[in-house]
PDB file of C-alpha atoms and ligand atoms in Angstrom:
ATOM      1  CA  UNK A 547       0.000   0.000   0.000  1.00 84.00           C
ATOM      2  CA  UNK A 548       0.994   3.571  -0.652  1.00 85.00           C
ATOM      3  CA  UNK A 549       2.790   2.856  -3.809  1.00 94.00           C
ATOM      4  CA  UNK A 550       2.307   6.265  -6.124  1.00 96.00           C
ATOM      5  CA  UNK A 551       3.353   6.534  -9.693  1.00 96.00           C
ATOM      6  CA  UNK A 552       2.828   9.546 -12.184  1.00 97.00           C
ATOM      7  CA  UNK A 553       3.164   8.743 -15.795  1.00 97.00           C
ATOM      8  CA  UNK A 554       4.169  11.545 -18.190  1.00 97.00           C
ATOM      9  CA  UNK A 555       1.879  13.931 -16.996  1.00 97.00           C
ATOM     10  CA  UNK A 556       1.539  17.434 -18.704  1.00 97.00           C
ATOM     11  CA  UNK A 557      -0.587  20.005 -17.378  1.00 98.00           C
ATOM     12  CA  UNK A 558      -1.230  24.280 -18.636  1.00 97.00           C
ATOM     13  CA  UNK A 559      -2.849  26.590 -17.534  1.00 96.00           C
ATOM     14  CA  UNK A 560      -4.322  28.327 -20.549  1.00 96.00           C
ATOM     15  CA  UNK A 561      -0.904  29.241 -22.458  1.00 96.00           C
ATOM     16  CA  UNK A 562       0.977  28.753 -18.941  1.00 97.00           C
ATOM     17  CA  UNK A 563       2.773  25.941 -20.053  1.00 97.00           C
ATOM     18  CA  UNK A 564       3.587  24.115 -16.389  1.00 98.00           C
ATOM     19  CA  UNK A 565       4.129  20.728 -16.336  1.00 98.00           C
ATOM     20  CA  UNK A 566       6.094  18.223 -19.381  1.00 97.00           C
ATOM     21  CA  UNK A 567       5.953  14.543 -19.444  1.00 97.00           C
ATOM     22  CA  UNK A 568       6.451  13.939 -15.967  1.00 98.00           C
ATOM     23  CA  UNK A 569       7.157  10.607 -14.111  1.00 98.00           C
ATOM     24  CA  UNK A 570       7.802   9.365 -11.068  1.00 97.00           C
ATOM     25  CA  UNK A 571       6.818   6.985  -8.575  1.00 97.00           C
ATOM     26  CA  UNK A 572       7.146   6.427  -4.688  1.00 97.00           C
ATOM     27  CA  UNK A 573       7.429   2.852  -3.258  1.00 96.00           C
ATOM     28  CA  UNK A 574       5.791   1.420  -0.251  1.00 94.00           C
ATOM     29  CA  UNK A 575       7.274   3.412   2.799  1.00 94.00           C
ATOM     30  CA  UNK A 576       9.633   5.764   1.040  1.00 96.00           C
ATOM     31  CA  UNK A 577      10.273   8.986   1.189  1.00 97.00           C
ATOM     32  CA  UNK A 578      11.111  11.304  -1.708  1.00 98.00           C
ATOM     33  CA  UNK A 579      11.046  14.695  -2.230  1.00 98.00           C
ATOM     34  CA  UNK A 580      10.629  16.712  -5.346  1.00 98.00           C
ATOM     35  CA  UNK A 581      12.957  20.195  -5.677  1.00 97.00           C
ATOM     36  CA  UNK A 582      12.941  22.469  -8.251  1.00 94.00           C
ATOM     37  CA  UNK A 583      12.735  26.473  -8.868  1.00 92.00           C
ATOM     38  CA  UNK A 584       9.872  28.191  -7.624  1.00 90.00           C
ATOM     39  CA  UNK A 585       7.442  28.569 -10.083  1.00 93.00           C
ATOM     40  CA  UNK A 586       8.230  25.757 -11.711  1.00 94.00           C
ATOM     41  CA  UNK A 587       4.877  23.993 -10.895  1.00 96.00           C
ATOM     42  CA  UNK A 588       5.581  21.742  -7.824  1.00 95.00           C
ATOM     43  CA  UNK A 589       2.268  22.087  -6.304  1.00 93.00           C
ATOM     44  CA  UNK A 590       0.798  21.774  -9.719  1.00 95.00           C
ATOM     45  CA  UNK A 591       1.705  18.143  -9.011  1.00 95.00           C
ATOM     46  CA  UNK A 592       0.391  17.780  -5.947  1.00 92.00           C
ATOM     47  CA  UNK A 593      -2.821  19.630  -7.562  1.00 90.00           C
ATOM     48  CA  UNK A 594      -3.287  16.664  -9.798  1.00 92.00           C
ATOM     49  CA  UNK A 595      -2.408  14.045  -7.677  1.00 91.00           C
ATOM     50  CA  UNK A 596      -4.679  15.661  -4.842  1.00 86.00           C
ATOM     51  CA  UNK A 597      -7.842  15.779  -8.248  1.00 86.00           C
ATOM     52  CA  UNK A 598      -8.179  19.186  -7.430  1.00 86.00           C
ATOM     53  CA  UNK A 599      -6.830  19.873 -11.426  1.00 90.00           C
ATOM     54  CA  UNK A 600      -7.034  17.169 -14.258  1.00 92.00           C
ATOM     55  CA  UNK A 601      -3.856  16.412 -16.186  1.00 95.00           C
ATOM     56  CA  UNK A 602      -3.931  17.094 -19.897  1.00 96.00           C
ATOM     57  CA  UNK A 603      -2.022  14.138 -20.820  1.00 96.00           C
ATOM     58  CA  UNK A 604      -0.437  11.293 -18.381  1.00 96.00           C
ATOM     59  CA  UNK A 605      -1.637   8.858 -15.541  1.00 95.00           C
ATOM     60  CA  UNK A 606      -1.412   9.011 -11.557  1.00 94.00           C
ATOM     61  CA  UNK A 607      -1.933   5.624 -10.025  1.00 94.00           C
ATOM     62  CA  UNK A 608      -1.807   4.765  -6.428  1.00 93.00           C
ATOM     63  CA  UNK A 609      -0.863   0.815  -5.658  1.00 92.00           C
ATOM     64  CA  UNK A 610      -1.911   0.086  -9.431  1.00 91.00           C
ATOM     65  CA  UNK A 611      -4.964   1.932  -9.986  1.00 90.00           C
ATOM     66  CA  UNK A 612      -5.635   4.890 -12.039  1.00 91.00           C
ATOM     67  CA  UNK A 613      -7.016   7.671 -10.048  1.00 85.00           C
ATOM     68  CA  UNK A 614      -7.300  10.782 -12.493  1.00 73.00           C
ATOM     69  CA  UNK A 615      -9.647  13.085 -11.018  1.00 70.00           C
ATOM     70  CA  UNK A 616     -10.888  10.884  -8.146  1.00 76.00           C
ATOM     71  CA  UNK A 617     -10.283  12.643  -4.451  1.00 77.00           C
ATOM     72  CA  UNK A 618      -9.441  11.715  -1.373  1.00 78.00           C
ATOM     73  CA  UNK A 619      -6.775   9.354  -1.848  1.00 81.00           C
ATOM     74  CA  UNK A 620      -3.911  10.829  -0.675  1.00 83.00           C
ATOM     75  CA  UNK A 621      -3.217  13.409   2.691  1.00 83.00           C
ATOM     76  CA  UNK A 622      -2.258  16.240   1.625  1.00 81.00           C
ATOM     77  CA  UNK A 623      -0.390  18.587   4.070  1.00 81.00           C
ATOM     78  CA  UNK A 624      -0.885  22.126   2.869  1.00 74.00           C
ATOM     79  CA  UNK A 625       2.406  24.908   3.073  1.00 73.00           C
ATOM     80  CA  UNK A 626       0.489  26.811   5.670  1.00 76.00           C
ATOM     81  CA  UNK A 627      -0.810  24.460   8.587  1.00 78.00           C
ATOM     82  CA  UNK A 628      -4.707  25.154   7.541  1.00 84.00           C
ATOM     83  CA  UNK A 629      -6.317  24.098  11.189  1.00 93.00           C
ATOM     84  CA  UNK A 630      -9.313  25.364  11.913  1.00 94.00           C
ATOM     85  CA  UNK A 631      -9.514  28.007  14.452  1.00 95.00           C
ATOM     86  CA  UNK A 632     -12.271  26.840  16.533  1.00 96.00           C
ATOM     87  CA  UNK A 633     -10.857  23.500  16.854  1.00 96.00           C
ATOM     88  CA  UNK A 634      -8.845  22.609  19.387  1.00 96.00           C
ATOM     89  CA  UNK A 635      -5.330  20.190  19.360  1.00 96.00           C
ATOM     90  CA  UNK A 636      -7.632  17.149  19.645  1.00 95.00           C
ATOM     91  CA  UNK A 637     -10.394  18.185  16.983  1.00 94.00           C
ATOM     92  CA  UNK A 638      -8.069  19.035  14.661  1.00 94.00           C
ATOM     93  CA  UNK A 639      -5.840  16.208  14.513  1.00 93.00           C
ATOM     94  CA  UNK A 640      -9.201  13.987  14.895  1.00 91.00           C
ATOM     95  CA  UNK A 641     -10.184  15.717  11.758  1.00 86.00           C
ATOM     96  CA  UNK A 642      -8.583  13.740   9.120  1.00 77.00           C
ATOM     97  CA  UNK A 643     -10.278  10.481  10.182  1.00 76.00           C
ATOM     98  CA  UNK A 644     -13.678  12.160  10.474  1.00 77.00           C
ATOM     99  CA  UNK A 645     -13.923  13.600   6.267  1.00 76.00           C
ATOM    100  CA  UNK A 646     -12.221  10.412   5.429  1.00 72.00           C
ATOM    101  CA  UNK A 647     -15.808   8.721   7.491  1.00 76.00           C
ATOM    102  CA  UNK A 648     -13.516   6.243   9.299  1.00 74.00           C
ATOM    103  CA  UNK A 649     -13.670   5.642  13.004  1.00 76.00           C
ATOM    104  CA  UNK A 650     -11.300   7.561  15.196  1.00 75.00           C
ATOM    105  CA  UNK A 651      -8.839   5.746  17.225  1.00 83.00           C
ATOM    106  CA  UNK A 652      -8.486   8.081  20.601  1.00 89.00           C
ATOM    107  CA  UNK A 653      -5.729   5.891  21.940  1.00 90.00           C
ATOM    108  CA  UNK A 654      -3.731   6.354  18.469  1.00 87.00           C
ATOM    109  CA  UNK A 655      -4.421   9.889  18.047  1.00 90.00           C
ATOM    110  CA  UNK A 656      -3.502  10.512  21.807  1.00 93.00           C
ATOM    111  CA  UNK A 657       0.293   8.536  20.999  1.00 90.00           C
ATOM    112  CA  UNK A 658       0.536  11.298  17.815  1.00 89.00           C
ATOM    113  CA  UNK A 659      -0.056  14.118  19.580  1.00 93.00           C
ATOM    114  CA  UNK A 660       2.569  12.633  22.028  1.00 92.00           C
ATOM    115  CA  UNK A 661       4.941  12.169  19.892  1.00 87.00           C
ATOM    116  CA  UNK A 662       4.116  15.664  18.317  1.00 88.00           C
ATOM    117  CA  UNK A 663       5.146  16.982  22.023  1.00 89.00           C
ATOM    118  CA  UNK A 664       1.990  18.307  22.358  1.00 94.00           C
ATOM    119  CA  UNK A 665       0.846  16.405  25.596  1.00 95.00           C
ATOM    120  CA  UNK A 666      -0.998  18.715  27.974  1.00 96.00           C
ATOM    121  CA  UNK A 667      -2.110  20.854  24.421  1.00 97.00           C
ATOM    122  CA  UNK A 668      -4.705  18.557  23.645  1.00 97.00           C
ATOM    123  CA  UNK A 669      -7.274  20.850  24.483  1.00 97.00           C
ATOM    124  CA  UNK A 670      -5.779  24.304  23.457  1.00 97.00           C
ATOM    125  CA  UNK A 671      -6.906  26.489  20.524  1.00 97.00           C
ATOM    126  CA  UNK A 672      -4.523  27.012  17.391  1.00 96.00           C
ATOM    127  CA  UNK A 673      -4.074  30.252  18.438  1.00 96.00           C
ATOM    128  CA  UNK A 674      -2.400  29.527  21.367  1.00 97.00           C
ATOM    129  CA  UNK A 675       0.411  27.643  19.612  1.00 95.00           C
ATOM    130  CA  UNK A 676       3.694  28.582  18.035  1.00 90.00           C
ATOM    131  CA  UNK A 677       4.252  27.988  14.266  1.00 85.00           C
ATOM    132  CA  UNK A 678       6.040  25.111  14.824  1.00 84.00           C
ATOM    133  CA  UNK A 679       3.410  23.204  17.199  1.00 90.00           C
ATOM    134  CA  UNK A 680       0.874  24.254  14.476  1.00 91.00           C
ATOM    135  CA  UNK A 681       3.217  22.553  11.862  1.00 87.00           C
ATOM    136  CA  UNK A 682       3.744  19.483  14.516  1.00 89.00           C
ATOM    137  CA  UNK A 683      -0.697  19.550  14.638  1.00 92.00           C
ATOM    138  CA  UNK A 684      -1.091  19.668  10.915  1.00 90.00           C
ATOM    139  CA  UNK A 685       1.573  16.849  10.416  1.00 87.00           C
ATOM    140  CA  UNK A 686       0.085  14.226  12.561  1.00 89.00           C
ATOM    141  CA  UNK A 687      -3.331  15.078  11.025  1.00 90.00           C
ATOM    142  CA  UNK A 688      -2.061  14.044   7.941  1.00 86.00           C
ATOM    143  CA  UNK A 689      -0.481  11.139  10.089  1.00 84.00           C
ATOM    144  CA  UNK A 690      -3.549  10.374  11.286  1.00 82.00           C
ATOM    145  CA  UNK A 691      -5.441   9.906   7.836  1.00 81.00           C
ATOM    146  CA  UNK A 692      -6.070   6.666   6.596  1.00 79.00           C
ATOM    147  CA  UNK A 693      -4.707   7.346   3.539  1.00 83.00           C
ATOM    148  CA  UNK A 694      -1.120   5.598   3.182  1.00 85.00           C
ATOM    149  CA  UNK A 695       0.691   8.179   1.093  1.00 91.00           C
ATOM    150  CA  UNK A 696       1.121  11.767   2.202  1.00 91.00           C
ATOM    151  CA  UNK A 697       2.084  14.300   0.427  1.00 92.00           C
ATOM    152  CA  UNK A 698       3.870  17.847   1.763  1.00 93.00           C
ATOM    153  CA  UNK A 699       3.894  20.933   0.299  1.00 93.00           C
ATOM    154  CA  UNK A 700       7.224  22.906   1.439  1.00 91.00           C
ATOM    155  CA  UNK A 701       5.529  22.285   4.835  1.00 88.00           C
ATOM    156  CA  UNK A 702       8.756  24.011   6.870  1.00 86.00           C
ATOM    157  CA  UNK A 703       9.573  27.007   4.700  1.00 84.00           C
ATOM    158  CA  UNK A 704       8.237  29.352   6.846  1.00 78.00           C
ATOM    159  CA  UNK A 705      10.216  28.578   9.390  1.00 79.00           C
ATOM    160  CA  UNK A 706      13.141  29.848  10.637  1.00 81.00           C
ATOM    161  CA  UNK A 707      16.554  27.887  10.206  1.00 82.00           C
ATOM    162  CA  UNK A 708      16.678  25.719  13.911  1.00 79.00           C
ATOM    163  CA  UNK A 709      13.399  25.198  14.266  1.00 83.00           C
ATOM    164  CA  UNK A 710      13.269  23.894  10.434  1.00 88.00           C
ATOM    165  CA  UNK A 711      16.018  21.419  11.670  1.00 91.00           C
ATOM    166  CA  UNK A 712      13.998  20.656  15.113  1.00 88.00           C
ATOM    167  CA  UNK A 713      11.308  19.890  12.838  1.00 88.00           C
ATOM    168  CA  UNK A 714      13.160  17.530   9.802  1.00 93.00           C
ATOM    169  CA  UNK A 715      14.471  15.783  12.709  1.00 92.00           C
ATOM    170  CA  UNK A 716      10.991  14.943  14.747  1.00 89.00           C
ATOM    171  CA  UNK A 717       9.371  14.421  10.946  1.00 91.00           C
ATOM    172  CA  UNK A 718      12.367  11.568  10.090  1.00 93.00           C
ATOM    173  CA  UNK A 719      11.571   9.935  13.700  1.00 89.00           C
ATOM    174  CA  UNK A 720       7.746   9.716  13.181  1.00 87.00           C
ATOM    175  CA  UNK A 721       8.217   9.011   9.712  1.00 89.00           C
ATOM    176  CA  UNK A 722      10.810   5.851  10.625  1.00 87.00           C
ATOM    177  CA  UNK A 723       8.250   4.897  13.377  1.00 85.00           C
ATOM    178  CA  UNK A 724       5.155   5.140  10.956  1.00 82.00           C
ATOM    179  CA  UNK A 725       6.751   4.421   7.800  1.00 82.00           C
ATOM    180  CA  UNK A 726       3.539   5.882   5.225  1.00 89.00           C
ATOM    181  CA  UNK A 727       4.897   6.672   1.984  1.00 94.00           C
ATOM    182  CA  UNK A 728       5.912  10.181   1.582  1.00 95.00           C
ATOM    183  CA  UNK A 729       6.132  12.750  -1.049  1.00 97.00           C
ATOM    184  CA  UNK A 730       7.790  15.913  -0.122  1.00 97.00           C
ATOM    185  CA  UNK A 731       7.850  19.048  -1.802  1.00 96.00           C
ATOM    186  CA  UNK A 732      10.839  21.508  -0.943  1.00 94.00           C
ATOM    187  CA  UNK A 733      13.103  24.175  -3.135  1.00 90.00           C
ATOM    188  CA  UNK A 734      15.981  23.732  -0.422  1.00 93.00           C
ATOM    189  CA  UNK A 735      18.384  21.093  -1.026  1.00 96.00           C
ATOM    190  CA  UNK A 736      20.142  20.261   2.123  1.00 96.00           C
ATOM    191  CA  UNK A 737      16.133  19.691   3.434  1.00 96.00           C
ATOM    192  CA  UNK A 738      15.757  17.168   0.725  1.00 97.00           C
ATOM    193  CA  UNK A 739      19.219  15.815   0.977  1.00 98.00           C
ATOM    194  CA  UNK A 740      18.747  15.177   4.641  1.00 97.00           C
ATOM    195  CA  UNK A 741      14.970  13.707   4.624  1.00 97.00           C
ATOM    196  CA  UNK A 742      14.940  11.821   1.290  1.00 98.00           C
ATOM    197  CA  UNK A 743      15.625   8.633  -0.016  1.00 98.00           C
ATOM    198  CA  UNK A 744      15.413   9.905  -3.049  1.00 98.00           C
ATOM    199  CA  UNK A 745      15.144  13.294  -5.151  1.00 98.00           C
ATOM    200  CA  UNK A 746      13.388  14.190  -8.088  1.00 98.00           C
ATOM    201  CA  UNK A 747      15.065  17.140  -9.926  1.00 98.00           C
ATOM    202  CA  UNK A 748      12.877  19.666 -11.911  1.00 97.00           C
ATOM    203  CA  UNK A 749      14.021  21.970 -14.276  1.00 96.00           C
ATOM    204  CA  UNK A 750      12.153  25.035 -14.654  1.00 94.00           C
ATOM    205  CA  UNK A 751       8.615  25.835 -16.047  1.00 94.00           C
ATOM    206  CA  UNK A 752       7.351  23.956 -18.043  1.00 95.00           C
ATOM    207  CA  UNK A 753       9.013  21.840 -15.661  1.00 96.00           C
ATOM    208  CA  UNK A 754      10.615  18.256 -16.803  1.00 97.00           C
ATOM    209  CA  UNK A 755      12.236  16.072 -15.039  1.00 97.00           C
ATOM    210  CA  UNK A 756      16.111  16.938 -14.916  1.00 96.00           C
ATOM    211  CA  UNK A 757      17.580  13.773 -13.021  1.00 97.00           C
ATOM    212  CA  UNK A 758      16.690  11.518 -10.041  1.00 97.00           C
ATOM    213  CA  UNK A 759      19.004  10.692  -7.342  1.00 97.00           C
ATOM    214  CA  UNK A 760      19.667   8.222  -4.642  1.00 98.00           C
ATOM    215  CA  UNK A 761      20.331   9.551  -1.550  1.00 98.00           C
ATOM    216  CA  UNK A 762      22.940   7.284  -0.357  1.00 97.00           C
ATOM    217  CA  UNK A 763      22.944   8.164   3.348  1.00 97.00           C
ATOM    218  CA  UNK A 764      22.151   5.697   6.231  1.00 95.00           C
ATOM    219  CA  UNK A 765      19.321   6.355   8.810  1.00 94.00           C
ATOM    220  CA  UNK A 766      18.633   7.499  11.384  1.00 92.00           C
ATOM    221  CA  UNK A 767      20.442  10.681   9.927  1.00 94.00           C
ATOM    222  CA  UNK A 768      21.811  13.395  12.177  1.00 92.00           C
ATOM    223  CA  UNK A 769      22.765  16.797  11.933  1.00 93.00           C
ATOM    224  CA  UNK A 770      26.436  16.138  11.465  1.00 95.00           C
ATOM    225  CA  UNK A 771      25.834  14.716   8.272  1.00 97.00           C
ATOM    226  CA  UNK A 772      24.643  18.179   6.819  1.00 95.00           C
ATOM    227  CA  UNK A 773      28.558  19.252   6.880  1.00 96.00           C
ATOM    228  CA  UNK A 774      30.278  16.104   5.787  1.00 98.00           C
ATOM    229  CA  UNK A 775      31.828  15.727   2.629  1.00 98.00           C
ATOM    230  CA  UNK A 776      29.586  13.154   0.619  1.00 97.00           C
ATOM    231  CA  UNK A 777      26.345  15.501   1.780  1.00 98.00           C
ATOM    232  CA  UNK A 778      28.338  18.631   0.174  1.00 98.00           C
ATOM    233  CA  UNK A 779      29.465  16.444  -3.231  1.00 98.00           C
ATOM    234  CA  UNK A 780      25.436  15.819  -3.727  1.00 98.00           C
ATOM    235  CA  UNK A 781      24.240  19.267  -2.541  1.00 98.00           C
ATOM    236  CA  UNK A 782      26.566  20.524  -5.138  1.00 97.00           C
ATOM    237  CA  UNK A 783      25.826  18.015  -7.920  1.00 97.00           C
ATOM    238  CA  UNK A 784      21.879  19.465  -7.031  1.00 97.00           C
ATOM    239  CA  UNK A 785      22.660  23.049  -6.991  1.00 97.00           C
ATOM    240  CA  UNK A 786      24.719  22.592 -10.471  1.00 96.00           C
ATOM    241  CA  UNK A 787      21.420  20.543 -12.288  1.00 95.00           C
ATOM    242  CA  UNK A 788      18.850  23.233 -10.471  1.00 93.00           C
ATOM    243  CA  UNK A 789      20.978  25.994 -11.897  1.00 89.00           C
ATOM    244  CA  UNK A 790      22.328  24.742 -15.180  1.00 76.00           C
TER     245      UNK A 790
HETATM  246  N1  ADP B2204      -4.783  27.451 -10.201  1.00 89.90           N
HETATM  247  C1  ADP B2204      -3.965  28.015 -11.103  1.00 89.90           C
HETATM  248  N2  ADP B2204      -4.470  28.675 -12.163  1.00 89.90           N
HETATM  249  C2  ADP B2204      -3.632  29.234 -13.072  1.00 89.90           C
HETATM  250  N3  ADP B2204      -2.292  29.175 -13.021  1.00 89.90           N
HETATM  251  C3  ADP B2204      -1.744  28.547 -11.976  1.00 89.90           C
HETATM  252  C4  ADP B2204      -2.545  27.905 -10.961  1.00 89.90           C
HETATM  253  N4  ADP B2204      -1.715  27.324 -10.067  1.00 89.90           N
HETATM  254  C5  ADP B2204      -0.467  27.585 -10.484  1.00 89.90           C
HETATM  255  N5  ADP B2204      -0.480  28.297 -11.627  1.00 89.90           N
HETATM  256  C6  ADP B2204       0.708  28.710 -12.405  1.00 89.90           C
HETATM  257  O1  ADP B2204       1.470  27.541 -12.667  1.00 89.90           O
HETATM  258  C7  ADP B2204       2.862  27.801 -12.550  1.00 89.90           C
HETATM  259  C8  ADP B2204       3.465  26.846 -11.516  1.00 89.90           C
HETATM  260  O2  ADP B2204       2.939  27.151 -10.233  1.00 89.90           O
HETATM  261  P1  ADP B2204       3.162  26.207  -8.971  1.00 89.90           P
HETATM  262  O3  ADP B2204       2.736  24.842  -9.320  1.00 89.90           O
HETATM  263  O4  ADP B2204       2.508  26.869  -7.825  1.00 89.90           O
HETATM  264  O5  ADP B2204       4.764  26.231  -8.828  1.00 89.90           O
HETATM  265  P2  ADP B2204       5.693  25.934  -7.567  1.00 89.90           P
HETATM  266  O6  ADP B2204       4.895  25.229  -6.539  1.00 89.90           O
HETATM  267  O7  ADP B2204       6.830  25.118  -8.125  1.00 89.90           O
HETATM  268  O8  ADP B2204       6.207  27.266  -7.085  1.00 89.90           O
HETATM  269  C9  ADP B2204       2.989  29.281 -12.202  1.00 89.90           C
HETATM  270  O9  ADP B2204       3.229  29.965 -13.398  1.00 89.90           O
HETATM  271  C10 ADP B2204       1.640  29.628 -11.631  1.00 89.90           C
HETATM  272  O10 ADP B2204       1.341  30.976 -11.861  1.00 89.90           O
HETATM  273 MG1   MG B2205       4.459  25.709  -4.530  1.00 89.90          MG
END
């Protein structure tokens, strides 16, 4: 389960020429993120994948079955954390299980929001959180979806540079614990480089796909690995294909 593959998909906008023959595919459980310039139609792709848009040309299956157009088969965690005001910690996170009409497990959502580090929050209102515990809230409601892909839209770009490494790290140690397939959208390279298993390269708009790479790095990853010499080589290589 959780196994997504997009098959030469082209999308415009009118004359806004966005996306060109793309494919790629996530496996069962891995995690791969998808850089390229902005503009160059990222969330285009999760548009499609999401059936919010319809692809002019191409195929998105999920564990072997065309979905073009169909909703609700992936969980899709917005840039901005999107929780609903009058909702509290709980209600929010419960939320993904109640649109997707399947029962709620309090005991499971309860562990998330532990893990989250947002024991004793349960009951608080979003407004009462920092950005990061309102990142934390909106991950684990994606967590908590039935769905087993999720998909993230540059969900730590508003963040500011320790907390966005706070937050990689806690999303790699839920991710290793949950292990849902994951496709993560990012225009920073050492955030790819140090969540990924592998990275899809986009050129710009209308965006292709310039190269995939295998991240070659061990897990669990830590920060150290963000200076050593084989992370540089690759960031390079990245910067060089994003650039060129
Ligand atoms: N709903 C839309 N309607 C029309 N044009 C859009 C829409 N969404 C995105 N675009 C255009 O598609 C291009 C790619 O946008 P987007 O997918 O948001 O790129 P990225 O996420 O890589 O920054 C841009 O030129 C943008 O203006
Ligand atoms: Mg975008």
């Amino acid at each position: 389960m959780g196994q997504l593959a997009l098959n030469n998909l082209s999308k415009s906008y009118g004359a806004n020429h966005v996306l060109q023959d793309i494919s790629l595919s996530v496996k069962e459980g891995e995690f791969v993120s998808i850089v390229g310039p902005s503009g160059s139609g990222k969330s285009t792709i999760f548009q499609l994948i999401g059936g919010l848009y319809t692809p002019d040309a191409g195929t998105i299956s999920l564990d072997g079955k065309v979905l073009n157009d169909s909703r609700g088969h992936i969980s899709y965690m917005p840039q901005s954390p999107a929780l609903f005001p009058w909702r509290t910690v709980l209600q929010n996170v419960e939320l993904s299980s109640e649109i997707a009409g399947t029962k709620f497990d309090r005991s499971k959502t309860m562990e998330l929001i532990k893990s989250a580090g947002l024991s004793g929050f349960e009951d608080a209102y979003p407004s009462e959180l920092s950005g990061g515990m309102k990142q934390r809230v909106s991950f684990i409601r994606s967590l908590n979806a039935p769905q087993s892909i999720i998909c993230l839209d540059e969900p730590f770009s508003a963040l500011d540079e320790f907390t966005r490494l706070e937050m990689q790290q806690w999303l790699l140690s839920i991710w290793e614990t949950y292990k849902k397939s994951i496709l993560f959208i990012t225009h920073d390279i050492d955030e790819a480089l140090f969540l990924s298993d592998r990275i899809v390269v986009l050129s710009d708009k209308p965006a292709v796909v310039k190269e995939e790479l295998i991240v070659p790095f061990g897990r669990p990853r830590s920060e150290e690995l963000l200076l050593s010499d084989p992370f540089l080589t690759l960031k390079r290589e990245i910067y060089n294909l994003l650039r060129g």
